PDB file of C-alpha atoms in Angstrom:
ATOM      1  CA  MET A 341      35.086-122.707 -67.050  1.00  0.00           C
ATOM      2  CA  LYS A 342      33.108-124.566 -69.711  1.00  0.00           C
ATOM      3  CA  ARG A 343      36.433-125.575 -71.283  1.00  0.00           C
ATOM      4  CA  LEU A 344      37.468-127.051 -67.956  1.00  0.00           C
ATOM      5  CA  VAL A 345      34.214-128.996 -67.714  1.00  0.00           C
ATOM      6  CA  ASN A 346      34.605-130.308 -71.262  1.00  0.00           C
ATOM      7  CA  ALA A 347      38.237-131.269 -70.591  1.00  0.00           C
ATOM      8  CA  LEU A 348      37.224-133.130 -67.442  1.00  0.00           C
ATOM      9  CA  GLY A 349      34.492-134.867 -69.386  1.00  0.00           C
ATOM     10  CA  ARG A 350      36.894-136.038 -72.094  1.00  0.00           C
ATOM     11  CA  ALA A 351      39.437-137.169 -69.512  1.00  0.00           C
ATOM     12  CA  ARG A 352      36.945-138.902 -67.213  1.00  0.00           C
ATOM     13  CA  TRP A 353      38.390-142.391 -67.698  1.00  0.00           C
ATOM     14  CA  PRO A 354      42.009-141.404 -66.950  1.00  0.00           C
ATOM     15  CA  LEU A 355      40.766-139.421 -63.960  1.00  0.00           C
ATOM     16  CA  LEU A 356      38.940-142.488 -62.672  1.00  0.00           C
ATOM     17  CA  LEU A 357      41.746-144.957 -63.375  1.00  0.00           C
ATOM     18  CA  MET A 358      44.567-142.890 -61.881  1.00  0.00           C
ATOM     19  CA  PRO A 359      43.370-143.035 -58.248  1.00  0.00           C
ATOM     20  CA  ILE A 360      42.480-146.707 -58.643  1.00  0.00           C
ATOM     21  CA  LEU A 361      45.959-147.591 -59.922  1.00  0.00           C
ATOM     22  CA  LEU A 362      47.553-145.410 -57.251  1.00  0.00           C
ATOM     23  CA  SER A 363      45.508-147.105 -54.533  1.00  0.00           C
ATOM     24  CA  VAL A 364      46.416-150.548 -55.863  1.00  0.00           C
ATOM     25  CA  PHE A 365      50.113-149.669 -55.980  1.00  0.00           C
ATOM     26  CA  ILE A 366      50.165-148.261 -52.432  1.00  0.00           C
ATOM     27  CA  LEU A 367      48.145-151.052 -50.901  1.00  0.00           C
ATOM     28  CA  ARG A 368      50.002-153.807 -52.740  1.00  0.00           C
ATOM     29  CA  SER A 369      53.246-152.467 -51.416  1.00  0.00           C
ATOM     30  CA  SER A 370      51.827-152.593 -47.880  1.00  0.00           C
ATOM     31  CA  GLY A 371      50.516-156.135 -48.264  1.00  0.00           C
ATOM     32  CA  SER A 372      46.763-155.438 -48.069  1.00  0.00           C
ATOM     33  CA  ASN A 373      44.274-157.991 -49.387  1.00  0.00           C
ATOM     34  CA  PRO A 374      42.258-157.457 -52.626  1.00  0.00           C
ATOM     35  CA  VAL A 375      39.024-156.653 -50.759  1.00  0.00           C
ATOM     36  CA  GLN A 376      40.651-153.784 -48.893  1.00  0.00           C
ATOM     37  CA  ILE A 377      42.182-152.541 -52.125  1.00  0.00           C
ATOM     38  CA  ALA A 378      38.797-152.520 -53.877  1.00  0.00           C
ATOM     39  CA  VAL A 379      37.013-150.779 -50.982  1.00  0.00           C
ATOM     40  CA  ILE A 380      39.636-148.059 -50.623  1.00  0.00           C
ATOM     41  CA  ALA A 381      39.840-147.520 -54.388  1.00  0.00           C
ATOM     42  CA  VAL A 382      36.059-147.073 -54.626  1.00  0.00           C
ATOM     43  CA  PHE A 383      36.142-144.690 -51.662  1.00  0.00           C
ATOM     44  CA  VAL A 384      38.946-142.608 -53.196  1.00  0.00           C
ATOM     45  CA  VAL A 385      37.124-142.386 -56.550  1.00  0.00           C
ATOM     46  CA  ALA A 386      33.868-141.401 -54.860  1.00  0.00           C
ATOM     47  CA  MET A 387      35.618-138.689 -52.844  1.00  0.00           C
ATOM     48  CA  LEU A 388      37.344-137.325 -55.946  1.00  0.00           C
ATOM     49  CA  ILE A 389      34.084-137.203 -57.896  1.00  0.00           C
ATOM     50  CA  ALA A 390      32.251-135.556 -54.988  1.00  0.00           C
ATOM     51  CA  GLY A 391      35.071-133.039 -54.547  1.00  0.00           C
ATOM     52  CA  ALA A 392      35.114-132.192 -58.255  1.00  0.00           C
ATOM     53  CA  MET A 393      31.341-131.703 -58.318  1.00  0.00           C
ATOM     54  CA  LEU A 394      31.502-129.512 -55.213  1.00  0.00           C
ATOM     55  CA  LEU A 395      34.237-127.313 -56.651  1.00  0.00           C
ATOM     56  CA  LEU A 396      32.451-126.941 -59.999  1.00  0.00           C
ATOM     57  CA  ASN A 397      29.193-125.981 -58.297  1.00  0.00           C
ATOM     58  CA  LEU A 398      30.934-123.496 -56.009  1.00  0.00           C
ATOM     59  CA  ALA A 399      32.561-121.998 -59.100  1.00  0.00           C
ATOM     60  CA  GLY A 400      29.127-121.452 -60.653  1.00  0.00           C
ATOM     61  CA  VAL A 401      29.353-124.092 -63.381  1.00  0.00           C
ATOM     62  CA  ASP A 402      25.919-125.220 -64.593  1.00  0.00           C
ATOM     63  CA  PRO A 403      26.485-127.767 -67.375  1.00  0.00           C
ATOM     64  CA  ASP A 404      22.804-128.579 -67.958  1.00  0.00           C
ATOM     65  CA  VAL A 405      21.550-124.992 -68.116  1.00  0.00           C
ATOM     66  CA  ASP A 406      21.337-125.022 -71.929  1.00  0.00           C
ATOM     67  CA  GLN A 407      19.072-128.070 -71.854  1.00  0.00           C
ATOM     68  CA  ARG A 408      16.788-126.521 -69.250  1.00  0.00           C
ATOM     69  CA  VAL A 409      16.566-123.272 -71.221  1.00  0.00           C
ATOM     70  CA  ALA A 410      15.862-125.166 -74.454  1.00  0.00           C
ATOM     71  CA  ASN A 411      12.804-126.676 -72.788  1.00  0.00           C
ATOM     72  CA  LEU A 412      11.498-123.218 -71.907  1.00  0.00           C
ATOM     73  CA  THR A 413      12.065-121.122 -75.029  1.00  0.00           C
ATOM     74  CA  THR A 414      13.497-121.250 -78.536  1.00  0.00           C
ATOM     75  CA  ASP A 415      13.966-117.505 -78.890  1.00  0.00           C
ATOM     76  CA  PRO A 416      17.709-116.626 -78.814  1.00  0.00           C
ATOM     77  CA  ALA A 417      17.231-113.353 -76.909  1.00  0.00           C
ATOM     78  CA  SER A 418      15.000-114.986 -74.321  1.00  0.00           C
ATOM     79  CA  ALA A 419      17.359-117.951 -74.033  1.00  0.00           C
ATOM     80  CA  GLU A 420      20.297-115.672 -73.225  1.00  0.00           C
ATOM     81  CA  LEU A 421      18.380-113.911 -70.436  1.00  0.00           C
ATOM     82  CA  LEU A 422      17.094-117.177 -68.992  1.00  0.00           C
ATOM     83  CA  THR A 423      20.533-118.775 -69.126  1.00  0.00           C
ATOM     84  CA  ARG A 424      22.008-115.938 -67.075  1.00  0.00           C
ATOM     85  CA  TRP A 425      19.197-116.032 -64.528  1.00  0.00           C
ATOM     86  CA  LEU A 426      19.152-119.814 -64.094  1.00  0.00           C
ATOM     87  CA  SER A 427      22.913-120.035 -63.656  1.00  0.00           C
ATOM     88  CA  ARG A 428      22.973-117.154 -61.168  1.00  0.00           C
ATOM     89  CA  SER A 429      20.037-118.454 -59.136  1.00  0.00           C
ATOM     90  CA  LYS A 430      21.292-122.045 -58.986  1.00  0.00           C
ATOM     91  CA  HIS A 431      24.774-120.878 -58.005  1.00  0.00           C
ATOM     92  CA  PHE A 432      23.528-118.622 -55.193  1.00  0.00           C
ATOM     93  CA  ARG A 433      21.207-121.313 -53.872  1.00  0.00           C
ATOM     94  CA  PHE A 434      23.976-123.921 -53.858  1.00  0.00           C
ATOM     95  CA  VAL A 435      26.467-121.633 -52.147  1.00  0.00           C
ATOM     96  CA  GLY A 436      23.820-120.612 -49.595  1.00  0.00           C
ATOM     97  CA  GLY A 437      22.864-124.226 -48.928  1.00  0.00           C
ATOM     98  CA  ALA A 438      26.500-125.275 -48.554  1.00  0.00           C
ATOM     99  CA  ALA A 439      27.156-122.398 -46.138  1.00  0.00           C
ATOM    100  CA  GLY A 440      24.027-123.262 -44.148  1.00  0.00           C
ATOM    101  CA  PHE A 441      25.055-126.908 -43.962  1.00  0.00           C
ATOM    102  CA  VAL A 442      28.574-126.061 -42.769  1.00  0.00           C
ATOM    103  CA  LEU A 443      27.293-123.583 -40.180  1.00  0.00           C
ATOM    104  CA  GLY A 444      24.642-126.055 -39.091  1.00  0.00           C
ATOM    105  CA  LEU A 445      27.278-128.686 -38.422  1.00  0.00           C
ATOM    106  CA  GLY A 446      28.861-126.365 -35.893  1.00  0.00           C
ATOM    107  CA  TRP A 447      25.601-125.479 -34.161  1.00  0.00           C
ATOM    108  CA  THR A 448      23.518-128.641 -34.270  1.00  0.00           C
ATOM    109  CA  ASN A 449      25.102-130.757 -31.522  1.00  0.00           C
ATOM    110  CA  THR A 450      24.050-133.851 -33.524  1.00  0.00           C
ATOM    111  CA  SER A 451      20.484-132.519 -34.002  1.00  0.00           C
ATOM    112  CA  LEU A 452      19.465-133.532 -37.518  1.00  0.00           C
ATOM    113  CA  LEU A 453      16.398-131.282 -37.525  1.00  0.00           C
ATOM    114  CA  THR A 454      18.492-128.232 -36.668  1.00  0.00           C
ATOM    115  CA  LEU A 455      20.939-129.180 -39.414  1.00  0.00           C
ATOM    116  CA  LEU A 456      18.029-129.495 -41.852  1.00  0.00           C
ATOM    117  CA  LEU A 457      16.751-126.072 -40.844  1.00  0.00           C
ATOM    118  CA  SER A 458      20.220-124.594 -41.418  1.00  0.00           C
ATOM    119  CA  LEU A 459      20.336-126.152 -44.882  1.00  0.00           C
ATOM    120  CA  LEU A 460      16.860-124.861 -45.785  1.00  0.00           C
ATOM    121  CA  ALA A 461      17.750-121.417 -44.442  1.00  0.00           C
ATOM    122  CA  GLY A 462      20.900-121.335 -46.565  1.00  0.00           C
ATOM    123  CA  VAL A 463      19.034-122.301 -49.747  1.00  0.00           C
ATOM    124  CA  ALA A 464      16.284-119.746 -49.092  1.00  0.00           C
ATOM    125  CA  ALA A 465      18.817-116.999 -48.325  1.00  0.00           C
ATOM    126  CA  GLY A 466      20.823-117.852 -51.429  1.00  0.00           C
ATOM    127  CA  GLY A 467      17.723-117.757 -53.632  1.00  0.00           C
ATOM    128  CA  ALA A 468      16.811-114.336 -52.261  1.00  0.00           C
ATOM    129  CA  ALA A 469      20.391-113.056 -52.578  1.00  0.00           C
ATOM    130  CA  ALA A 470      20.355-113.924 -56.282  1.00  0.00           C
ATOM    131  CA  GLU A 471      17.608-111.321 -56.728  1.00  0.00           C
ATOM    132  CA  LEU A 472      19.165-108.524 -54.682  1.00  0.00           C
ATOM    133  CA  HIS A 473      20.129-106.758 -57.900  1.00  0.00           C
ATOM    134  CA  SER A 474      16.404-105.944 -58.159  1.00  0.00           C
ATOM    135  CA  LEU A 475      16.766-103.621 -55.189  1.00  0.00           C
ATOM    136  CA  ARG A 476      19.295-101.371 -56.910  1.00  0.00           C
ATOM    137  CA  ARG A 477      18.087 -98.143 -58.378  1.00  0.00           C
ATOM    138  CA  PRO A 478      18.839 -97.670 -62.077  1.00  0.00           C
ATOM    139  CA  THR A 479      21.789 -95.396 -62.765  1.00  0.00           C
ATOM    140  CA  ALA A 480      19.816 -93.568 -65.421  1.00  0.00           C
ATOM    141  CA  SER A 481      16.133 -93.145 -66.187  1.00  0.00           C
ATOM    142  CA  PRO A 482      14.936 -95.170 -69.187  1.00  0.00           C
ATOM    143  CA  ALA A 483      14.117 -93.240 -72.315  1.00  0.00           C
ATOM    144  CA  SER A 484      10.658 -94.841 -72.357  1.00  0.00           C
ATOM    145  CA  ALA A 485       8.870 -96.673 -69.596  1.00  0.00           C
ATOM    146  CA  ASN A 486       6.696 -99.762 -69.742  1.00  0.00           C
ATOM    147  CA  MET A 487       3.336 -98.796 -68.238  1.00  0.00           C
ATOM    148  CA  ILE A 488       1.916-102.337 -67.875  1.00  0.00           C
ATOM    149  CA  VAL A 489       0.766-102.892 -64.284  1.00  0.00           C
ATOM    150  CA  ARG A 490       2.205-106.037 -62.718  1.00  0.00           C
ATOM    151  CA  ARG A 491       0.645-107.601 -59.650  1.00  0.00           C
ATOM    152  CA  VAL A 492       2.123-110.210 -57.322  1.00  0.00           C
ATOM    153  CA  GLY A 493      -0.873-112.499 -57.818  1.00  0.00           C
ATOM    154  CA  ASP A 494      -0.217-112.657 -61.565  1.00  0.00           C
ATOM    155  CA  TYR A 495       3.206-114.234 -61.054  1.00  0.00           C
ATOM    156  CA  VAL A 496       2.997-116.231 -57.816  1.00  0.00           C
ATOM    157  CA  GLN A 497       1.118-119.525 -57.848  1.00  0.00           C
ATOM    158  CA  ARG A 498      -2.113-119.614 -55.864  1.00  0.00           C
ATOM    159  CA  VAL A 499      -0.958-122.630 -53.840  1.00  0.00           C
ATOM    160  CA  ASP A 500       2.158-120.730 -52.734  1.00  0.00           C
ATOM    161  CA  ALA A 501       0.122-117.648 -51.796  1.00  0.00           C
ATOM    162  CA  VAL A 502      -2.353-119.763 -49.799  1.00  0.00           C
ATOM    163  CA  ALA A 503       0.515-121.580 -48.060  1.00  0.00           C
ATOM    164  CA  MET A 504       2.150-118.289 -47.078  1.00  0.00           C
ATOM    165  CA  ALA A 505      -1.124-116.933 -45.698  1.00  0.00           C
ATOM    166  CA  ALA A 506      -1.789-120.158 -43.772  1.00  0.00           C
ATOM    167  CA  ILE A 507       1.739-120.139 -42.321  1.00  0.00           C
ATOM    168  CA  ALA A 508       1.385-116.507 -41.254  1.00  0.00           C
ATOM    169  CA  VAL A 509      -1.927-117.175 -39.478  1.00  0.00           C
ATOM    170  CA  THR A 510      -0.744-120.395 -37.835  1.00  0.00           C
ATOM    171  CA  ALA A 511       2.584-118.917 -36.760  1.00  0.00           C
ATOM    172  CA  SER A 512       0.810-115.924 -35.213  1.00  0.00           C
ATOM    173  CA  MET A 513      -1.491-118.255 -33.270  1.00  0.00           C
ATOM    174  CA  VAL A 514       1.417-120.371 -32.030  1.00  0.00           C
ATOM    175  CA  VAL A 515       3.334-117.256 -30.975  1.00  0.00           C
ATOM    176  CA  VAL A 516       0.385-116.031 -28.895  1.00  0.00           C
ATOM    177  CA  LEU A 517      -0.394-119.444 -27.365  1.00  0.00           C
ATOM    178  CA  SER A 518       3.233-120.208 -26.564  1.00  0.00           C
ATOM    179  CA  ALA A 519       3.697-116.762 -25.027  1.00  0.00           C
ATOM    180  CA  LEU A 520       0.728-117.400 -22.740  1.00  0.00           C
ATOM    181  CA  SER A 521       1.753-120.966 -21.911  1.00  0.00           C
ATOM    182  CA  SER A 522       3.524-121.961 -18.718  1.00  0.00           C
ATOM    183  CA  ASN A 523       5.317-124.789 -20.516  1.00  0.00           C
ATOM    184  CA  SER A 524       9.067-124.603 -19.972  1.00  0.00           C
ATOM    185  CA  ARG A 525       9.675-125.114 -23.709  1.00  0.00           C
ATOM    186  CA  SER A 526       7.300-122.392 -24.838  1.00  0.00           C
ATOM    187  CA  GLY A 527      10.155-119.912 -25.284  1.00  0.00           C
ATOM    188  CA  SER A 528      11.685-121.893 -28.141  1.00  0.00           C
ATOM    189  CA  ALA A 529       8.227-122.276 -29.687  1.00  0.00           C
ATOM    190  CA  THR A 530       7.755-118.505 -29.642  1.00  0.00           C
ATOM    191  CA  ILE A 531      11.119-117.903 -31.295  1.00  0.00           C
ATOM    192  CA  ALA A 532      10.661-120.557 -33.994  1.00  0.00           C
ATOM    193  CA  SER A 533       7.106-119.487 -34.857  1.00  0.00           C
ATOM    194  CA  ALA A 534       8.071-115.807 -34.885  1.00  0.00           C
ATOM    195  CA  ALA A 535      10.955-116.666 -37.218  1.00  0.00           C
ATOM    196  CA  ALA A 536       8.505-118.449 -39.553  1.00  0.00           C
ATOM    197  CA  LEU A 537       6.323-115.340 -39.567  1.00  0.00           C
ATOM    198  CA  VAL A 538       9.326-113.122 -40.339  1.00  0.00           C
ATOM    199  CA  VAL A 539      10.325-115.399 -43.241  1.00  0.00           C
ATOM    200  CA  VAL A 540       6.843-115.109 -44.758  1.00  0.00           C
ATOM    201  CA  VAL A 541       6.796-111.306 -44.428  1.00  0.00           C
ATOM    202  CA  MET A 542      10.268-110.971 -45.965  1.00  0.00           C
ATOM    203  CA  THR A 543       9.307-113.332 -48.788  1.00  0.00           C
ATOM    204  CA  TYR A 544       6.269-111.228 -49.652  1.00  0.00           C
ATOM    205  CA  ALA A 545       8.434-108.108 -49.636  1.00  0.00           C
ATOM    206  CA  MET A 546      10.926-109.791 -51.985  1.00  0.00           C
ATOM    207  CA  GLN A 547       8.077-110.826 -54.285  1.00  0.00           C
ATOM    208  CA  ARG A 548       6.983-107.228 -54.594  1.00  0.00           C
ATOM    209  CA  PHE A 549      10.537-106.006 -55.229  1.00  0.00           C
ATOM    210  CA  VAL A 550      11.126-108.588 -57.965  1.00  0.00           C
ATOM    211  CA  ILE A 551       7.730-108.472 -59.671  1.00  0.00           C
ATOM    212  CA  VAL A 552       6.712-104.821 -59.435  1.00  0.00           C
ATOM    213  CA  ARG A 553      10.115-103.250 -60.148  1.00  0.00           C
ATOM    214  CA  PRO A 554       9.973-100.905 -63.165  1.00  0.00           C
ATOM    215  CA  ARG A 555      11.421-101.732 -66.540  1.00  0.00           C
ATOM    216  CA  PRO A 556      11.810 -99.844 -69.818  1.00  0.00           C
ATOM    217  CA  ALA A 557       9.630-100.509 -72.820  1.00  0.00           C
ATOM    218  CA  LEU A 558      10.859-103.699 -74.491  1.00  0.00           C
ATOM    219  CA  PRO A 559      10.042-105.642 -77.647  1.00  0.00           C
ATOM    220  CA  ALA A 560       7.378-108.297 -77.192  1.00  0.00           C
ATOM    221  CA  ASP A 561       9.838-111.227 -77.137  1.00  0.00           C
ATOM    222  CA  LEU A 562      12.074-109.642 -74.493  1.00  0.00           C
ATOM    223  CA  ARG A 563       9.019-108.608 -72.472  1.00  0.00           C
ATOM    224  CA  ARG A 564       7.824-112.221 -72.435  1.00  0.00           C
ATOM    225  CA  ALA A 565      11.291-113.392 -71.363  1.00  0.00           C
ATOM    226  CA  ASP A 566      11.423-110.785 -68.602  1.00  0.00           C
ATOM    227  CA  ASP A 567       7.970-111.820 -67.361  1.00  0.00           C
ATOM    228  CA  LEU A 568       9.049-115.464 -67.342  1.00  0.00           C
ATOM    229  CA  MET A 569      12.176-114.665 -65.327  1.00  0.00           C
ATOM    230  CA  ARG A 570      10.140-112.677 -62.811  1.00  0.00           C
ATOM    231  CA  ARG A 571       7.747-115.599 -62.464  1.00  0.00           C
ATOM    232  CA  LEU A 572      10.521-118.152 -62.034  1.00  0.00           C
ATOM    233  CA  ALA A 573      12.387-115.911 -59.579  1.00  0.00           C
ATOM    234  CA  ALA A 574       9.238-115.388 -57.512  1.00  0.00           C
ATOM    235  CA  THR A 575       8.433-119.107 -57.371  1.00  0.00           C
ATOM    236  CA  VAL A 576      11.278-121.631 -57.640  1.00  0.00           C
ATOM    237  CA  GLY A 577      13.865-118.905 -57.088  1.00  0.00           C
ATOM    238  CA  PHE A 578      13.117-117.948 -53.483  1.00  0.00           C
ATOM    239  CA  THR A 579       9.408-118.311 -52.612  1.00  0.00           C
ATOM    240  CA  LYS A 580       9.218-122.113 -52.514  1.00  0.00           C
ATOM    241  CA  PRO A 581      12.503-122.466 -50.550  1.00  0.00           C
ATOM    242  CA  ALA A 582      11.232-119.834 -48.123  1.00  0.00           C
ATOM    243  CA  ILE A 583       7.944-121.704 -47.673  1.00  0.00           C
ATOM    244  CA  ALA A 584       9.895-124.913 -47.015  1.00  0.00           C
ATOM    245  CA  LEU A 585      11.972-123.092 -44.382  1.00  0.00           C
ATOM    246  CA  SER A 586       8.961-121.477 -42.689  1.00  0.00           C
ATOM    247  CA  LEU A 587       7.136-124.826 -42.545  1.00  0.00           C
ATOM    248  CA  GLY A 588      10.199-126.369 -40.908  1.00  0.00           C
ATOM    249  CA  LEU A 589      10.358-123.532 -38.385  1.00  0.00           C
ATOM    250  CA  LEU A 590       6.659-123.912 -37.667  1.00  0.00           C
ATOM    251  CA  ALA A 591       7.101-127.671 -37.152  1.00  0.00           C
ATOM    252  CA  THR A 592       9.925-126.929 -34.727  1.00  0.00           C
ATOM    253  CA  GLY A 593       7.678-124.471 -32.895  1.00  0.00           C
ATOM    254  CA  LEU A 594       5.106-127.202 -32.321  1.00  0.00           C
ATOM    255  CA  GLU A 595       7.627-129.105 -30.221  1.00  0.00           C
ATOM    256  CA  TRP A 596       6.429-127.076 -27.209  1.00  0.00           C
ATOM    257  CA  PHE A 597       3.408-129.376 -27.163  1.00  0.00           C
ATOM    258  CA  GLY A 598       5.800-132.038 -25.807  1.00  0.00           C
ATOM    259  CA  SER A 599       4.757-135.652 -26.206  1.00  0.00           C
ATOM    260  CA  ASP A 600       1.178-134.791 -27.134  1.00  0.00           C
ATOM    261  CA  GLY A 601       0.098-137.034 -30.008  1.00  0.00           C
ATOM    262  CA  LEU A 602      -1.653-134.274 -31.937  1.00  0.00           C
ATOM    263  CA  GLY A 603       1.342-131.969 -31.705  1.00  0.00           C
ATOM    264  CA  THR A 604       3.688-134.710 -32.918  1.00  0.00           C
ATOM    265  CA  LEU A 605       1.376-135.555 -35.824  1.00  0.00           C
ATOM    266  CA  LEU A 606       1.095-131.908 -36.871  1.00  0.00           C
ATOM    267  CA  ALA A 607       4.870-131.495 -36.708  1.00  0.00           C
ATOM    268  CA  LEU A 608       5.373-134.563 -38.921  1.00  0.00           C
ATOM    269  CA  LEU A 609       2.829-133.283 -41.428  1.00  0.00           C
ATOM    270  CA  LEU A 610       4.558-129.894 -41.528  1.00  0.00           C
ATOM    271  CA  TRP A 611       7.958-131.481 -42.071  1.00  0.00           C
ATOM    272  CA  GLY A 612       6.485-133.557 -44.903  1.00  0.00           C
ATOM    273  CA  ALA A 613       5.019-130.426 -46.487  1.00  0.00           C
ATOM    274  CA  SER A 614       8.368-128.674 -46.050  1.00  0.00           C
ATOM    275  CA  LEU A 615      10.124-131.470 -47.913  1.00  0.00           C
ATOM    276  CA  GLY A 616       7.519-131.327 -50.681  1.00  0.00           C
ATOM    277  CA  TRP A 617       7.963-127.583 -51.192  1.00  0.00           C
ATOM    278  CA  TYR A 618      11.725-127.943 -51.227  1.00  0.00           C
ATOM    279  CA  ILE A 619      11.522-130.647 -53.916  1.00  0.00           C
ATOM    280  CA  ASP A 620       9.233-128.379 -55.960  1.00  0.00           C
ATOM    281  CA  SER A 621      11.783-125.574 -55.606  1.00  0.00           C
ATOM    282  CA  ARG A 622      14.524-127.528 -57.379  1.00  0.00           C
ATOM    283  CA  GLN A 623      15.294-125.876 -60.708  1.00  0.00           C
ATOM    284  CA  SER A 624      15.038-129.057 -62.768  1.00  0.00           C
ATOM    285  CA  SER A 625      13.578-129.094 -66.273  1.00  0.00           C
ATOM    286  CA  LYS A 626      10.406-130.727 -64.924  1.00  0.00           C
ATOM    287  CA  ASN A 627       9.812-128.108 -62.244  1.00  0.00           C
ATOM    288  CA  LEU A 628      10.600-125.224 -64.570  1.00  0.00           C
ATOM    289  CA  LEU A 629       8.172-126.520 -67.187  1.00  0.00           C
ATOM    290  CA  ALA A 630       5.510-126.932 -64.503  1.00  0.00           C
ATOM    291  CA  GLU A 631       5.952-123.267 -63.540  1.00  0.00           C
ATOM    292  CA  VAL A 632       5.761-122.125 -67.159  1.00  0.00           C
ATOM    293  CA  CYS A 633       2.634-124.166 -67.892  1.00  0.00           C
ATOM    294  CA  ALA A 634       0.877-123.323 -64.613  1.00  0.00           C
TER     295      ALA A 634
END
């Protein structure tokens, strides 16, 4: 696949010029004016580039993974482990987000917020799915075990832990209040807030599976690389996308307050926080370095 990416990179100018020349030839033969030719040619090129990027991402190609890994470690053994994890996690998150977006298009009925929730749900599910290998039992017992005790709090950032606790408390309150309310829209508030609570509980369970899972005794360099992967998996891998999703669900749950100004303001603040956590969950070099240095 890397050969394909390199070949496409070397042939980028022919790939760009071919649709332009084809568009010019077709439109000239039909008598279109130069403005129409230019607009259609740009549109065709943009669609081809977007299609190529989509196909490469769906195929699991991650051309900048080496650069991101180089910013995290210079140890060859650690770099190999991190390269595998980053590529797998980014691929699962992209596929999950694309699936959520496509499914959301069929369910939204032109509701942009519902479409956004579907996208966030897909990214969060994809990030968690990338770590499902942690749930498998080893086929054989290791010859020697690593006895170092690992705790969730040592790997998960304090701000993420506080956010999860705050979401759980707030969602529980909204579930109770909406269940007791006579508002006709309280049913949707109960479902959305309960879903946010479920996301938080499942995220904490995934954190424990990923962080506390046993491992054999390893050399110091591989142990550091394994600890770094556990930290990245438990933060930008699935925790931050899950927090973004649960905040969006909680904001949706507040819609049962109707046109109340306070309810609208709280929902807007929650959507803003959701967007912020999603941006922090992107596996860019900047975000990865921030997690390593935190």
